[in-house]
PDB file of C-alpha atoms in Angstrom:
ATOM      1  CA  MET A   1     129.156 126.916 -70.383  1.00 81.00           C
ATOM      2  CA  PRO A   2     125.832 125.076 -70.208  1.00 87.00           C
ATOM      3  CA  ASN A   3     123.046 126.097 -67.852  1.00 94.00           C
ATOM      4  CA  LEU A   4     123.973 124.128 -64.739  1.00 96.00           C
ATOM      5  CA  GLN A   5     120.468 123.920 -63.264  1.00 95.00           C
ATOM      6  CA  THR A   6     119.190 122.406 -66.502  1.00 96.00           C
ATOM      7  CA  LEU A   7     122.185 120.085 -66.683  1.00 97.00           C
ATOM      8  CA  PHE A   8     121.614 118.781 -63.147  1.00 97.00           C
ATOM      9  CA  ALA A   9     117.871 118.391 -63.770  1.00 97.00           C
ATOM     10  CA  THR A  10     118.285 116.412 -66.990  1.00 97.00           C
ATOM     11  CA  ALA A  11     121.435 114.364 -66.358  1.00 97.00           C
ATOM     12  CA  GLN A  12     121.006 110.806 -65.148  1.00 98.00           C
ATOM     13  CA  THR A  13     124.467 109.271 -65.507  1.00 98.00           C
ATOM     14  CA  ILE A  14     127.812 110.772 -64.518  1.00 98.00           C
ATOM     15  CA  ALA A  15     131.153 109.141 -65.286  1.00 98.00           C
ATOM     16  CA  VAL A  16     133.803 110.075 -62.721  1.00 98.00           C
ATOM     17  CA  VAL A  17     137.242 109.893 -64.350  1.00 98.00           C
ATOM     18  CA  GLY A  18     139.927 109.366 -61.740  1.00 96.00           C
ATOM     19  CA  CYS A  19     137.461 108.022 -59.174  1.00 97.00           C
ATOM     20  CA  SER A  20     139.552 106.622 -56.359  1.00 97.00           C
ATOM     21  CA  PRO A  21     138.709 103.354 -54.619  1.00 97.00           C
ATOM     22  CA  LYS A  22     140.022 104.973 -51.391  1.00 97.00           C
ATOM     23  CA  PRO A  23     137.196 106.431 -49.257  1.00 97.00           C
ATOM     24  CA  SER A  24     139.458 109.217 -47.967  1.00 97.00           C
ATOM     25  CA  ARG A  25     139.956 110.692 -51.449  1.00 96.00           C
ATOM     26  CA  THR A  26     137.838 113.607 -52.652  1.00 96.00           C
ATOM     27  CA  SER A  27     136.946 111.876 -55.919  1.00 97.00           C
ATOM     28  CA  HIS A  28     135.515 108.926 -53.968  1.00 97.00           C
ATOM     29  CA  GLN A  29     133.537 111.190 -51.639  1.00 97.00           C
ATOM     30  CA  ILE A  30     132.041 113.180 -54.511  1.00 97.00           C
ATOM     31  CA  ALA A  31     131.218 109.990 -56.432  1.00 98.00           C
ATOM     32  CA  ARG A  32     129.376 108.715 -53.336  1.00 98.00           C
ATOM     33  CA  TYR A  33     127.519 112.033 -53.063  1.00 98.00           C
ATOM     34  CA  LEU A  34     126.436 111.770 -56.710  1.00 98.00           C
ATOM     35  CA  GLN A  35     125.039 108.291 -56.017  1.00 98.00           C
ATOM     36  CA  GLN A  36     123.281 109.478 -52.856  1.00 98.00           C
ATOM     37  CA  VAL A  37     121.464 112.280 -54.688  1.00 98.00           C
ATOM     38  CA  GLY A  38     120.209 109.873 -57.337  1.00 98.00           C
ATOM     39  CA  TYR A  39     122.634 109.887 -60.244  1.00 98.00           C
ATOM     40  CA  ARG A  40     123.998 106.723 -61.767  1.00 98.00           C
ATOM     41  CA  MET A  41     127.715 107.074 -61.133  1.00 98.00           C
ATOM     42  CA  ILE A  42     130.161 105.234 -63.360  1.00 98.00           C
ATOM     43  CA  PRO A  43     133.697 105.148 -61.958  1.00 98.00           C
ATOM     44  CA  VAL A  44     136.579 105.357 -64.429  1.00 98.00           C
ATOM     45  CA  HIS A  45     139.890 104.095 -63.072  1.00 97.00           C
ATOM     46  CA  PRO A  46     142.526 102.053 -64.940  1.00 95.00           C
ATOM     47  CA  LYS A  47     143.122  99.477 -62.199  1.00 95.00           C
ATOM     48  CA  ALA A  48     139.853  99.083 -60.291  1.00 97.00           C
ATOM     49  CA  THR A  49     137.012  96.774 -61.310  1.00 96.00           C
ATOM     50  CA  GLU A  50     134.402  98.129 -58.893  1.00 97.00           C
ATOM     51  CA  ILE A  51     134.061 101.286 -56.795  1.00 98.00           C
ATOM     52  CA  LEU A  52     131.103 102.093 -54.545  1.00 98.00           C
ATOM     53  CA  GLY A  53     129.294  99.015 -55.832  1.00 97.00           C
ATOM     54  CA  ALA A  54     129.464 100.187 -59.452  1.00 98.00           C
ATOM     55  CA  ALA A  55     131.339  98.495 -62.283  1.00 97.00           C
ATOM     56  CA  CYS A  56     134.496 100.435 -63.045  1.00 98.00           C
ATOM     57  CA  TYR A  57     135.987 100.998 -66.505  1.00 98.00           C
ATOM     58  CA  PRO A  58     139.584 101.846 -67.429  1.00 97.00           C
ATOM     59  CA  THR A  59     138.566 104.657 -69.825  1.00 97.00           C
ATOM     60  CA  VAL A  60     135.424 106.536 -70.836  1.00 97.00           C
ATOM     61  CA  SER A  61     135.472 104.825 -74.225  1.00 95.00           C
ATOM     62  CA  ALA A  62     135.375 101.426 -72.456  1.00 96.00           C
ATOM     63  CA  ILE A  63     131.947 102.215 -70.963  1.00 97.00           C
ATOM     64  CA  PRO A  64     129.422 100.106 -72.919  1.00 96.00           C
ATOM     65  CA  ALA A  65     127.925 101.958 -75.881  1.00 95.00           C
ATOM     66  CA  ASP A  66     124.372 101.312 -74.686  1.00 95.00           C
ATOM     67  CA  VAL A  67     125.037 103.325 -71.511  1.00 96.00           C
ATOM     68  CA  GLN A  68     124.089 106.978 -71.948  1.00 96.00           C
ATOM     69  CA  VAL A  69     126.684 109.184 -70.227  1.00 98.00           C
ATOM     70  CA  ASP A  70     125.439 112.722 -69.586  1.00 98.00           C
ATOM     71  CA  ILE A  71     128.408 114.241 -67.722  1.00 98.00           C
ATOM     72  CA  VAL A  72     132.062 113.249 -67.634  1.00 98.00           C
ATOM     73  CA  ASN A  73     133.481 114.606 -64.368  1.00 98.00           C
ATOM     74  CA  VAL A  74     137.296 114.812 -64.578  1.00 97.00           C
ATOM     75  CA  PHE A  75     139.439 114.317 -61.467  1.00 94.00           C
ATOM     76  CA  ARG A  76     142.700 113.692 -63.332  1.00 92.00           C
ATOM     77  CA  GLN A  77     145.688 116.052 -63.236  1.00 91.00           C
ATOM     78  CA  SER A  78     145.500 118.885 -65.759  1.00 92.00           C
ATOM     79  CA  ALA A  79     148.208 117.289 -67.917  1.00 93.00           C
ATOM     80  CA  TYR A  80     145.903 114.313 -68.604  1.00 94.00           C
ATOM     81  CA  THR A  81     142.721 116.254 -69.313  1.00 96.00           C
ATOM     82  CA  ALA A  82     143.277 116.563 -73.067  1.00 96.00           C
ATOM     83  CA  GLY A  83     143.627 112.776 -73.230  1.00 97.00           C
ATOM     84  CA  VAL A  84     140.316 112.388 -71.407  1.00 97.00           C
ATOM     85  CA  VAL A  85     138.665 114.758 -73.878  1.00 97.00           C
ATOM     86  CA  ARG A  86     140.122 112.754 -76.799  1.00 97.00           C
ATOM     87  CA  ASP A  87     138.658 109.619 -75.224  1.00 97.00           C
ATOM     88  CA  VAL A  88     135.239 111.274 -74.821  1.00 97.00           C
ATOM     89  CA  ILE A  89     135.354 112.431 -78.450  1.00 97.00           C
ATOM     90  CA  ALA A  90     136.195 108.869 -79.576  1.00 95.00           C
ATOM     91  CA  ARG A  91     133.235 107.540 -77.601  1.00 95.00           C
ATOM     92  CA  ARG A  92     130.998 110.269 -79.000  1.00 94.00           C
ATOM     93  CA  ASP A  93     132.046 109.342 -82.522  1.00 92.00           C
ATOM     94  CA  ALA A  94     131.226 105.675 -81.822  1.00 93.00           C
ATOM     95  CA  THR A  95     127.951 106.187 -79.921  1.00 93.00           C
ATOM     96  CA  GLY A  96     126.609 109.583 -80.976  1.00 93.00           C
ATOM     97  CA  GLN A  97     126.482 110.660 -77.313  1.00 92.00           C
ATOM     98  CA  ALA A  98     127.831 114.144 -76.543  1.00 94.00           C
ATOM     99  CA  PRO A  99     128.233 114.466 -72.763  1.00 97.00           C
ATOM    100  CA  THR A 100     129.183 117.600 -70.906  1.00 97.00           C
ATOM    101  CA  ILE A 101     132.811 117.580 -69.795  1.00 97.00           C
ATOM    102  CA  TRP A 102     133.203 118.895 -66.255  1.00 97.00           C
ATOM    103  CA  THR A 103     136.659 119.571 -64.811  1.00 97.00           C
ATOM    104  CA  GLN A 104     136.981 119.745 -61.044  1.00 94.00           C
ATOM    105  CA  LEU A 105     138.647 122.602 -59.166  1.00 92.00           C
ATOM    106  CA  GLY A 106     142.361 122.695 -59.942  1.00 90.00           C
ATOM    107  CA  VAL A 107     141.943 120.822 -63.235  1.00 92.00           C
ATOM    108  CA  SER A 108     142.685 123.280 -66.002  1.00 88.00           C
ATOM    109  CA  SER A 109     143.724 122.616 -69.577  1.00 93.00           C
ATOM    110  CA  PRO A 110     143.292 125.208 -72.334  1.00 95.00           C
ATOM    111  CA  GLU A 111     144.078 122.443 -74.868  1.00 96.00           C
ATOM    112  CA  ALA A 112     141.327 120.190 -73.479  1.00 96.00           C
ATOM    113  CA  ARG A 113     138.825 123.028 -73.415  1.00 96.00           C
ATOM    114  CA  ALA A 114     139.605 124.034 -77.010  1.00 97.00           C
ATOM    115  CA  MET A 115     139.318 120.405 -78.176  1.00 96.00           C
ATOM    116  CA  ALA A 116     135.961 119.977 -76.429  1.00 96.00           C
ATOM    117  CA  GLU A 117     134.570 123.224 -77.799  1.00 95.00           C
ATOM    118  CA  GLU A 118     135.796 122.416 -81.324  1.00 96.00           C
ATOM    119  CA  ALA A 119     134.076 119.024 -81.049  1.00 96.00           C
ATOM    120  CA  GLY A 120     130.849 120.671 -79.870  1.00 94.00           C
ATOM    121  CA  LEU A 121     131.010 119.206 -76.363  1.00 96.00           C
ATOM    122  CA  PRO A 122     129.738 121.422 -73.531  1.00 96.00           C
ATOM    123  CA  TYR A 123     132.558 122.209 -71.113  1.00 96.00           C
ATOM    124  CA  VAL A 124     132.432 123.244 -67.457  1.00 97.00           C
ATOM    125  CA  HIS A 125     135.800 124.542 -66.329  1.00 94.00           C
ATOM    126  CA  GLU A 126     137.318 124.168 -62.848  1.00 93.00           C
ATOM    127  CA  ARG A 127     134.189 123.862 -60.716  1.00 96.00           C
ATOM    128  CA  CYS A 128     133.233 121.397 -58.008  1.00 97.00           C
ATOM    129  CA  ILE A 129     130.243 119.393 -59.195  1.00 98.00           C
ATOM    130  CA  MET A 130     129.149 118.646 -55.616  1.00 97.00           C
ATOM    131  CA  VAL A 131     129.287 122.281 -54.485  1.00 97.00           C
ATOM    132  CA  ASP A 132     127.408 123.469 -57.562  1.00 97.00           C
ATOM    133  CA  HIS A 133     124.821 120.703 -57.239  1.00 97.00           C
ATOM    134  CA  ARG A 134     124.181 121.606 -53.587  1.00 96.00           C
ATOM    135  CA  MET A 135     123.801 125.295 -54.429  1.00 95.00           C
ATOM    136  CA  LEU A 136     121.594 124.883 -57.502  1.00 94.00           C
ATOM    137  CA  THR A 137     119.224 122.062 -56.617  1.00 85.00           C
TER     138      THR A 137
END
């Protein structure tokens, strides 16, 4: 696992996979928090075009190649996490960017973790990015 204080200090852009357009959802609230503390938040949702004033993309690999993504925060169900990691790897192969993959509490996939580690992508497992950010910064 990467050093979280260093990660928070150096990251500028966080893609939130599974970001909900509904303000009552946890993913939406955490995405808003990330914006409020100064990160560029990129929502990833297959049906939305904009969330919290930011352009939304259907997949991580659909984010324009000239946009540096430092952290991919995963709010999808565990069964979909390996697919998200595959998508991040595809984007990495196309752009050269190797973001940290961060799975939220309750999102656990040994397959996804193994794929990320084999691909050399830092992996943070089952932690709340907002809670950790508040504690460490």
